[in-house]
């Protein structure tokens, strides 16, 4: 009984997402949907990214969470428009949440980051009108995650391997993680970063600029 | 439109879960539902737990994942009955999956571990007939997680703070994590462990034995 309704909800989501995508394309906006487990470092990656941007850059961020506006507060201090989407229980962002949150932001951003709810499963099914998806995997989580959550990695354009400063202390095999990601998505691009030490953030920024 | 159907699905789940709980209570089984983010260490905790059990203990494990039977293979080597539940996309275990998986296991276990799908959100809503819930939080994930995923921590009896061997390398504040957990669940018990070094596993085992 569940499937028909889920399909209806997803069709409605796709309709709104298509509208968002059209708006973004008409204005030359690059929109990135960031997906990961809780605590993989999406917010830290955005902090380091915003920190590195010239204040004249036209950047906006929507950040999703079940509860709390912790992430919006962490991100707002860089001076760019940031809005918290508190889903109140929902395990993912959907296109209508994004549409609503954007009404409150001046329409001149050129880069839009959508930080999804921390969840490696459910966000995958919801198109938000984005141009690209990045999945963040931290080296403390284990290199089997692309195989265990294949849909999320299959639909990602980029895998950010985060927390590489912790590699000396965990049994994580970088090459195996990359192989696993490429097994489910052979075209995936991969950058290794540490949001703590800053290592690799240049490659992440280069990837981002190349998308604009 | 979504709520009535979700309620119907949950009612059906509750009915099956109540049946499981009755079966477990009639036989004096202790059933523990383990919930966490992907990569927090549920499987590692179970490995160390099974490893420490006398072979005569009557223990069984059901381990849930979207894809792969990696976890079942990791856990099967200790000689206790272990079954993988591959949900094929579903973001949580439900009571009917547990019921089906149990048909294949001899009915003499006294401890049943249910390792849920790695997800801090969705598993919370699904009663599996368990006696207790444990949420595993690793110190690499950030101490704000109980506030950001309050339902999961609110319904937990125990929080296992895992990977404490990594504390020297991450900015995690143990006392703040404990405070946050107690804000959403004042009665929660907390044990700090490292499945890598074995530190704290005695307290975890003591908690477990006290439930039997």
Short mmCIF file of C-alpha atoms in Angstrom, two decimals:
data_model
loop_
_atom_site.label_atom_id
_atom_site.label_comp_id
_atom_site.label_asym_id
_atom_site.label_seq_id
_atom_site.Cartn_x
_atom_site.Cartn_y
_atom_site.Cartn_z
CA UNK A 1 0.00 0.00 0.00
CA UNK A 2 2.87 2.34 0.57
CA UNK A 3 4.29 2.70 -2.90
CA UNK A 4 1.52 4.61 -4.74
CA UNK A 5 1.41 7.41 -2.18
CA UNK A 6 5.18 7.65 -1.99
CA UNK A 7 5.20 7.94 -5.78
CA UNK A 8 2.63 10.73 -5.61
CA UNK A 9 4.66 12.63 -3.01
CA UNK A 10 7.79 12.19 -5.11
CA UNK A 11 6.00 13.33 -8.29
CA UNK A 12 4.90 16.49 -6.51
CA UNK A 13 8.46 16.94 -5.29
CA UNK A 14 9.83 16.48 -8.80
CA UNK A 15 7.45 19.12 -10.13
CA UNK A 16 8.63 21.69 -7.58
CA UNK A 17 12.27 20.67 -8.07
CA UNK A 18 11.94 21.15 -11.84
CA UNK A 19 10.64 24.66 -11.20
CA UNK A 20 13.58 25.43 -8.92
CA UNK A 21 16.04 24.07 -11.48
CA UNK A 22 14.53 26.28 -14.16
CA UNK A 23 14.83 29.34 -11.90
CA UNK A 24 18.46 28.49 -11.06
CA UNK A 25 19.40 27.92 -14.69
CA UNK A 26 17.73 31.14 -15.87
CA UNK A 27 19.88 33.07 -13.39
CA UNK A 28 23.09 31.06 -13.81
CA UNK A 29 22.99 29.80 -10.22
CA UNK A 30 25.05 26.72 -9.30
CA UNK A 31 23.20 24.71 -6.67
CA UNK A 32 24.92 21.94 -4.70
CA UNK A 33 23.10 19.39 -2.55
CA UNK A 34 25.35 18.16 0.29
CA UNK A 35 24.48 14.76 1.74
CA UNK A 36 26.16 12.72 4.50
CA UNK A 37 25.73 10.84 7.78
CA UNK A 38 25.30 12.94 10.91
CA UNK A 39 28.67 14.29 11.98
CA UNK A 40 30.62 13.68 8.76
CA UNK A 41 31.46 17.36 8.54
CA UNK A 42 29.05 19.03 6.09
CA UNK A 43 28.77 22.13 8.27
CA UNK A 44 32.54 22.23 8.89
CA UNK A 45 33.15 22.00 5.13
CA UNK A 46 30.75 24.89 4.55
CA UNK A 47 32.40 26.92 7.32
CA UNK A 48 35.81 26.54 5.70
CA UNK A 49 34.30 27.26 2.28
CA UNK A 50 32.49 30.46 3.30
CA UNK A 51 35.52 31.60 5.27
CA UNK A 52 37.60 31.38 2.08
CA UNK A 53 35.18 33.35 -0.09
CA UNK A 54 35.62 37.02 -0.84
CA UNK A 55 32.80 38.95 0.85
CA UNK A 56 31.62 40.14 -2.58
CA UNK A 57 30.80 36.57 -3.68
CA UNK A 58 27.11 35.96 -4.13
CA UNK A 59 26.61 32.86 -2.01
CA UNK A 60 23.64 31.59 -0.03
CA UNK A 61 23.17 28.56 2.21
CA UNK A 62 20.10 26.61 3.31
CA UNK A 63 20.86 24.14 6.07
CA UNK A 64 18.49 21.38 7.10
CA UNK A 65 18.03 19.73 10.47
CA UNK A 66 15.36 17.87 12.37
CA UNK A 67 15.73 20.27 15.28
CA UNK A 68 17.93 23.21 16.36
CA UNK A 69 19.37 26.10 14.36
CA UNK A 70 22.94 25.27 15.49
CA UNK A 71 24.24 24.96 11.94
CA UNK A 72 22.70 28.20 10.69
CA UNK A 73 24.27 30.00 13.63
CA UNK A 74 27.66 28.45 12.89
CA UNK A 75 27.41 29.49 9.24
CA UNK A 76 25.82 32.95 9.60
CA UNK A 77 28.97 34.49 11.08
CA UNK A 78 30.64 34.70 7.67
CA UNK A 79 28.18 37.37 6.50
CA UNK A 80 26.46 35.45 3.70
CA UNK A 81 22.71 34.78 3.78
CA UNK A 82 22.03 31.52 5.64
CA UNK A 83 18.63 30.06 6.48
CA UNK A 84 17.88 27.10 8.71
CA UNK A 85 15.25 24.66 7.53
CA UNK A 86 14.00 22.82 10.60
CA UNK A 87 12.17 19.80 9.25
CA UNK A 88 10.45 19.00 12.56
CA UNK A 89 10.95 15.27 12.24
CA UNK A 90 11.31 14.77 8.48
CA UNK A 91 14.48 12.84 7.66
CA UNK A 92 15.38 14.78 4.49
CA UNK A 93 14.94 18.11 2.74
CA UNK A 94 12.34 18.28 -0.01
CA UNK A 95 11.91 20.76 -2.84
CA UNK A 96 8.99 22.60 -1.21
CA UNK A 97 11.10 23.30 1.89
CA UNK A 98 13.82 24.75 -0.32
CA UNK A 99 11.32 26.83 -2.29
CA UNK A 100 9.83 28.28 0.90
CA UNK A 101 13.21 29.05 2.48
CA UNK A 102 14.36 30.89 -0.65
CA UNK A 103 11.46 33.40 -0.55
CA UNK A 104 13.29 35.06 2.30
CA UNK A 105 16.65 35.49 0.49
CA UNK A 106 17.54 38.23 -2.03
CA UNK A 107 17.53 36.73 -5.51
CA UNK A 108 21.14 37.57 -6.44
CA UNK A 109 23.11 34.51 -5.22
CA UNK A 110 25.21 32.67 -7.78
CA UNK A 111 26.11 29.69 -5.60
CA UNK A 112 23.50 27.99 -3.45
CA UNK A 113 24.53 25.32 -0.94
CA UNK A 114 21.84 22.99 0.36
CA UNK A 115 23.06 21.18 3.45
CA UNK A 116 20.75 18.23 3.79
CA UNK A 117 19.61 16.52 7.01
CA UNK A 118 22.34 14.17 8.30
CA UNK A 119 21.15 10.89 6.78
CA UNK A 120 22.82 8.63 4.20
CA UNK A 121 19.55 7.09 3.04
CA UNK A 122 16.42 9.20 2.64
CA UNK A 123 17.73 12.50 1.14
CA UNK A 124 18.77 10.58 -1.98
CA UNK A 125 15.19 10.17 -3.22
CA UNK A 126 14.38 13.89 -3.12
CA UNK A 127 15.45 16.10 -6.02
CA UNK A 128 15.94 19.66 -4.73
CA UNK A 129 16.55 21.23 -8.15
CA UNK A 130 20.31 21.02 -7.60
CA UNK A 131 22.95 20.94 -10.36
CA UNK A 132 25.18 18.54 -8.49
CA UNK A 133 25.32 16.37 -5.41
CA UNK A 134 28.28 15.92 -3.10
CA UNK A 135 28.40 13.16 -0.52
CA UNK A 136 30.70 13.70 2.44
CA UNK A 137 32.23 10.57 3.98
CA UNK A 138 34.55 10.86 6.95
CA UNK A 139 37.40 8.42 7.45
CA UNK A 140 36.09 7.52 10.89
CA UNK A 141 32.99 5.89 9.33
CA UNK A 142 34.52 2.94 7.48
CA UNK A 143 35.35 2.39 3.81
CA UNK A 144 32.36 0.10 3.18
CA UNK A 145 29.77 2.89 3.29
CA UNK A 146 29.46 3.34 -0.52
CA UNK A 147 28.49 -0.34 -0.78
CA UNK A 148 26.09 -0.21 2.17
CA UNK A 149 24.35 2.98 1.02
CA UNK A 150 24.73 2.57 -2.75
CA UNK A 151 21.89 4.83 -3.93
CA UNK A 152 23.38 7.87 -2.22
CA UNK A 153 26.81 7.33 -3.74
CA UNK A 154 25.39 6.31 -7.11
CA UNK A 155 23.64 9.68 -7.45
CA UNK A 156 26.60 11.76 -6.27
CA UNK A 157 28.90 13.73 -8.57
CA UNK A 158 31.55 14.19 -5.91
CA UNK A 159 32.68 12.32 -2.83
CA UNK A 160 34.46 14.46 -0.24
CA UNK A 161 36.59 12.19 1.95
CA UNK A 162 36.78 14.25 5.13
CA UNK A 163 38.77 14.10 8.40
CA UNK A 164 41.94 12.81 6.73
CA UNK A 165 43.87 14.31 9.68
CA UNK A 166 42.52 11.32 11.66
CA UNK A 167 43.95 8.71 9.25
CA UNK A 168 46.89 7.84 11.53
CA UNK A 169 44.45 6.83 14.28
CA UNK A 170 41.79 4.82 12.39
CA UNK A 171 42.04 1.65 10.28
CA UNK A 172 40.50 3.36 7.21
CA UNK A 173 41.91 2.38 3.81
CA UNK A 174 41.61 5.34 1.44
CA UNK A 175 42.14 3.33 -1.73
CA UNK A 176 39.48 0.79 -0.76
CA UNK A 177 37.01 3.62 -0.04
CA UNK A 178 37.68 5.10 -3.48
CA UNK A 179 37.30 1.69 -5.15
CA UNK A 180 34.00 1.10 -3.34
CA UNK A 181 32.68 4.50 -4.41
CA UNK A 182 33.67 3.84 -8.02
CA UNK A 183 31.98 0.44 -7.94
CA UNK A 184 28.63 2.15 -7.41
CA UNK A 185 29.42 5.30 -9.42
CA UNK A 186 32.34 4.94 -11.87
CA UNK A 187 32.25 8.66 -12.80
CA UNK A 188 32.39 9.99 -9.24
CA UNK A 189 35.03 12.62 -8.53
CA UNK A 190 36.82 12.36 -5.21
CA UNK A 191 38.61 14.94 -3.09
CA UNK A 192 40.35 14.21 0.20
CA UNK A 193 40.14 16.97 2.80
CA UNK A 194 40.57 17.82 6.43
CA UNK A 195 38.37 20.65 7.61
CA UNK A 196 40.48 20.72 10.78
CA UNK A 197 43.93 21.22 9.21
CA UNK A 198 42.74 22.67 5.89
CA UNK A 199 44.55 19.99 3.89
CA UNK A 200 42.95 19.36 0.50
CA UNK A 201 40.51 22.26 0.70
CA UNK A 202 42.19 23.80 -2.36
CA UNK A 203 41.11 20.80 -4.43
CA UNK A 204 37.57 21.08 -3.09
CA UNK A 205 37.49 24.80 -3.98
CA UNK A 206 38.89 24.05 -7.44
CA UNK A 207 36.14 21.48 -8.01
CA UNK A 208 33.55 24.02 -6.92
CA UNK A 209 34.89 26.83 -9.14
CA UNK A 210 35.01 24.42 -12.10
CA UNK A 211 31.25 23.86 -11.74
CA UNK A 212 30.37 27.57 -12.03
CA UNK B 1 -2.12 13.23 2.72
CA UNK B 2 0.88 11.43 4.17
CA UNK B 3 -0.06 11.11 7.80
CA UNK B 4 -3.04 8.69 7.70
CA UNK B 5 -1.14 6.07 5.71
CA UNK B 6 1.98 6.42 7.83
CA UNK B 7 -0.22 5.91 10.87
CA UNK B 8 -1.71 2.80 9.30
CA UNK B 9 1.75 1.39 8.51
CA UNK B 10 2.89 2.17 12.05
CA UNK B 11 -0.22 0.59 13.58
CA UNK B 12 0.46 -2.59 11.61
CA UNK B 13 4.07 -2.43 12.79
CA UNK B 14 2.97 -1.94 16.41
CA UNK B 15 0.70 -4.97 16.16
CA UNK B 16 3.56 -7.20 14.98
CA UNK B 17 5.97 -5.66 17.51
CA UNK B 18 3.53 -6.38 20.33
CA UNK B 19 3.44 -10.02 19.21
CA UNK B 20 7.24 -10.19 19.21
CA UNK B 21 7.42 -8.60 22.66
CA UNK B 22 4.95 -11.15 24.01
CA UNK B 23 7.03 -14.01 22.53
CA UNK B 24 10.23 -12.58 24.01
CA UNK B 25 8.70 -12.05 27.45
CA UNK B 26 7.19 -15.55 27.53
CA UNK B 27 10.67 -16.99 26.95
CA UNK B 28 12.62 -14.52 29.10
CA UNK B 29 14.51 -13.13 26.14
CA UNK B 30 16.21 -9.75 26.47
CA UNK B 31 16.00 -7.90 23.13
CA UNK B 32 18.11 -4.80 22.46
CA UNK B 33 17.56 -2.43 19.51
CA UNK B 34 20.86 -0.74 18.56
CA UNK B 35 20.52 2.57 16.68
CA UNK B 36 23.18 4.98 15.39
CA UNK B 37 24.51 6.93 12.42
CA UNK B 38 26.37 4.96 9.76
CA UNK B 39 29.87 4.23 11.00
CA UNK B 40 29.37 4.94 14.71
CA UNK B 41 30.46 1.44 15.58
CA UNK B 42 27.37 -0.71 16.19
CA UNK B 43 28.95 -3.69 14.44
CA UNK B 44 32.28 -3.19 16.21
CA UNK B 45 30.48 -3.06 19.55
CA UNK B 46 28.69 -6.31 18.72
CA UNK B 47 31.97 -7.92 17.61
CA UNK B 48 33.59 -7.10 20.93
CA UNK B 49 30.49 -8.23 22.79
CA UNK B 50 30.16 -11.60 21.06
CA UNK B 51 33.91 -12.14 21.37
CA UNK B 52 33.59 -11.76 25.15
CA UNK B 53 30.70 -14.19 25.53
CA UNK B 54 31.17 -17.76 26.59
CA UNK B 55 30.26 -20.02 23.66
CA UNK B 56 27.48 -21.56 25.74
CA UNK B 57 25.61 -18.24 25.94
CA UNK B 58 22.33 -18.25 24.03
CA UNK B 59 22.74 -15.16 21.90
CA UNK B 60 21.41 -14.26 18.46
CA UNK B 61 21.91 -11.22 16.23
CA UNK B 62 19.86 -9.71 13.42
CA UNK B 63 21.73 -7.02 11.54
CA UNK B 64 20.04 -4.61 9.15
CA UNK B 65 21.47 -2.89 6.11
CA UNK B 66 20.21 -1.37 2.89
CA UNK B 67 22.64 -3.52 0.91
CA UNK B 68 25.48 -6.02 1.54
CA UNK B 69 25.85 -8.73 4.14
CA UNK B 70 29.19 -7.32 5.34
CA UNK B 71 28.02 -6.99 8.92
CA UNK B 72 26.57 -10.49 9.16
CA UNK B 73 29.85 -11.88 7.85
CA UNK B 74 31.81 -9.85 10.41
CA UNK B 75 29.58 -11.11 13.21
CA UNK B 76 29.10 -14.74 12.16
CA UNK B 77 32.70 -15.72 12.94
CA UNK B 78 32.00 -15.82 16.68
CA UNK B 79 29.79 -18.89 16.26
CA UNK B 80 26.47 -17.43 17.39
CA UNK B 81 23.46 -17.36 15.03
CA UNK B 82 23.54 -14.15 12.98
CA UNK B 83 21.14 -13.19 10.19
CA UNK B 84 21.45 -10.27 7.81
CA UNK B 85 18.28 -8.34 7.04
CA UNK B 86 18.86 -6.55 3.75
CA UNK B 87 16.14 -3.93 3.56
CA UNK B 88 16.66 -3.23 -0.15
CA UNK B 89 16.27 0.52 0.20
CA UNK B 90 14.25 0.88 3.40
CA UNK B 91 15.92 3.21 5.86
CA UNK B 92 15.03 1.28 9.02
CA UNK B 93 14.14 -2.15 10.33
CA UNK B 94 10.49 -2.88 10.98
CA UNK B 95 8.83 -5.54 13.12
CA UNK B 96 7.81 -7.71 10.15
CA UNK B 97 11.44 -7.92 8.98
CA UNK B 98 12.46 -9.05 12.46
CA UNK B 99 9.65 -11.58 12.62
CA UNK B 100 10.61 -13.08 9.25
CA UNK B 101 14.32 -13.24 10.07
CA UNK B 102 13.62 -15.05 13.35
CA UNK B 103 11.82 -17.96 11.66
CA UNK B 104 15.23 -19.16 10.58
CA UNK B 105 16.84 -19.18 14.07
CA UNK B 106 16.44 -21.86 16.74
CA UNK B 107 14.12 -20.56 19.44
CA UNK B 108 16.53 -20.89 22.38
CA UNK B 109 18.33 -17.50 22.43
CA UNK B 110 18.16 -15.49 25.67
CA UNK B 111 19.71 -12.30 24.30
CA UNK B 112 18.69 -10.93 20.92
CA UNK B 113 20.58 -8.00 19.41
CA UNK B 114 18.87 -6.04 16.63
CA UNK B 115 21.43 -3.91 14.80
CA UNK B 116 19.35 -1.33 12.98
CA UNK B 117 20.13 0.34 9.65
CA UNK B 118 22.68 3.16 10.12
CA UNK B 119 20.33 6.12 10.47
CA UNK B 120 19.75 8.47 13.42
CA UNK B 121 16.25 9.43 12.29
CA UNK B 122 13.90 6.84 10.84
CA UNK B 123 14.52 3.72 12.99
CA UNK B 124 13.16 5.60 16.01
CA UNK B 125 9.56 5.38 14.83
CA UNK B 126 9.55 1.59 14.47
CA UNK B 127 8.99 -0.56 17.53
CA UNK B 128 10.69 -3.93 16.99
CA UNK B 129 9.37 -5.56 20.16
CA UNK B 130 12.61 -4.74 21.97
CA UNK B 131 13.03 -4.42 25.73
CA UNK B 132 15.52 -1.60 25.47
CA UNK B 133 17.15 0.72 22.98
CA UNK B 134 20.77 1.74 22.89
CA UNK B 135 21.98 4.62 20.74
CA UNK B 136 25.66 4.61 19.80
CA UNK B 137 27.29 8.01 19.34
CA UNK B 138 30.94 8.23 18.38
CA UNK B 139 33.08 11.10 19.56
CA UNK B 140 34.00 11.98 15.99
CA UNK B 141 30.38 13.04 15.28
CA UNK B 142 30.02 16.08 17.54
CA UNK B 143 28.38 16.54 20.91
CA UNK B 144 25.30 18.32 19.51
CA UNK B 145 23.76 15.17 18.02
CA UNK B 146 21.30 14.47 20.88
CA UNK B 147 19.81 17.94 20.32
CA UNK B 148 19.72 17.60 16.53
CA UNK B 149 18.17 14.11 16.58
CA UNK B 150 16.15 14.38 19.79
CA UNK B 151 13.56 11.66 19.13
CA UNK B 152 16.22 8.97 18.82
CA UNK B 153 17.92 9.95 22.08
CA UNK B 154 14.61 10.58 23.85
CA UNK B 155 13.56 6.96 23.24
CA UNK B 156 16.91 5.43 24.19
CA UNK B 157 17.64 3.72 27.51
CA UNK B 158 21.37 3.80 27.01
CA UNK B 159 23.83 6.00 25.12
CA UNK B 160 27.11 4.29 24.25
CA UNK B 161 29.75 6.97 23.65
CA UNK B 162 32.11 5.13 21.34
CA UNK B 163 35.61 5.76 19.92
CA UNK B 164 36.89 7.45 23.09
CA UNK B 165 40.40 6.43 21.97
CA UNK B 166 40.09 9.27 19.42
CA UNK B 167 39.35 11.93 22.08
CA UNK B 168 42.90 13.38 21.97
CA UNK B 169 42.47 14.12 18.26
CA UNK B 170 38.95 15.59 18.06
CA UNK B 171 37.38 18.65 19.73
CA UNK B 172 34.61 16.55 21.35
CA UNK B 173 33.50 17.58 24.86
CA UNK B 174 32.30 14.48 26.71
CA UNK B 175 30.52 16.38 29.48
CA UNK B 176 28.60 18.51 26.97
CA UNK B 177 27.54 15.39 25.05
CA UNK B 178 26.24 13.86 28.28
CA UNK B 179 24.41 17.08 29.20
CA UNK B 180 22.81 17.23 25.75
CA UNK B 181 21.67 13.62 25.98
CA UNK B 182 20.18 14.23 29.43
CA UNK B 183 18.38 17.33 28.18
CA UNK B 184 16.32 15.15 25.82
CA UNK B 185 16.24 12.07 28.08
CA UNK B 186 16.98 12.76 31.76
CA UNK B 187 16.91 9.02 32.64
CA UNK B 188 19.38 7.91 29.95
CA UNK B 189 22.27 5.75 31.11
CA UNK B 190 25.65 6.46 29.52
CA UNK B 191 28.72 4.30 29.05
CA UNK B 192 31.95 5.48 27.41
CA UNK B 193 33.78 2.86 25.37
CA UNK B 194 36.43 2.27 22.76
CA UNK B 195 35.84 -0.81 20.65
CA UNK B 196 39.42 -0.39 19.40
CA UNK B 197 41.26 -0.42 22.73
CA UNK B 198 38.54 -2.20 24.74
CA UNK B 199 38.36 0.63 27.28
CA UNK B 200 34.96 0.82 28.99
CA UNK B 201 33.64 -2.43 27.53
CA UNK B 202 33.37 -3.84 31.06
CA UNK B 203 30.82 -1.14 31.90
CA UNK B 204 28.88 -1.92 28.73
CA UNK B 205 28.85 -5.63 29.58
CA UNK B 206 27.77 -4.87 33.14
CA UNK B 207 24.87 -2.78 31.82
CA UNK B 208 23.89 -5.64 29.53
CA UNK B 209 24.03 -8.31 32.25
CA UNK B 210 21.99 -6.07 34.56
CA UNK B 211 19.16 -6.08 31.99
CA UNK B 212 18.88 -9.88 31.89
#
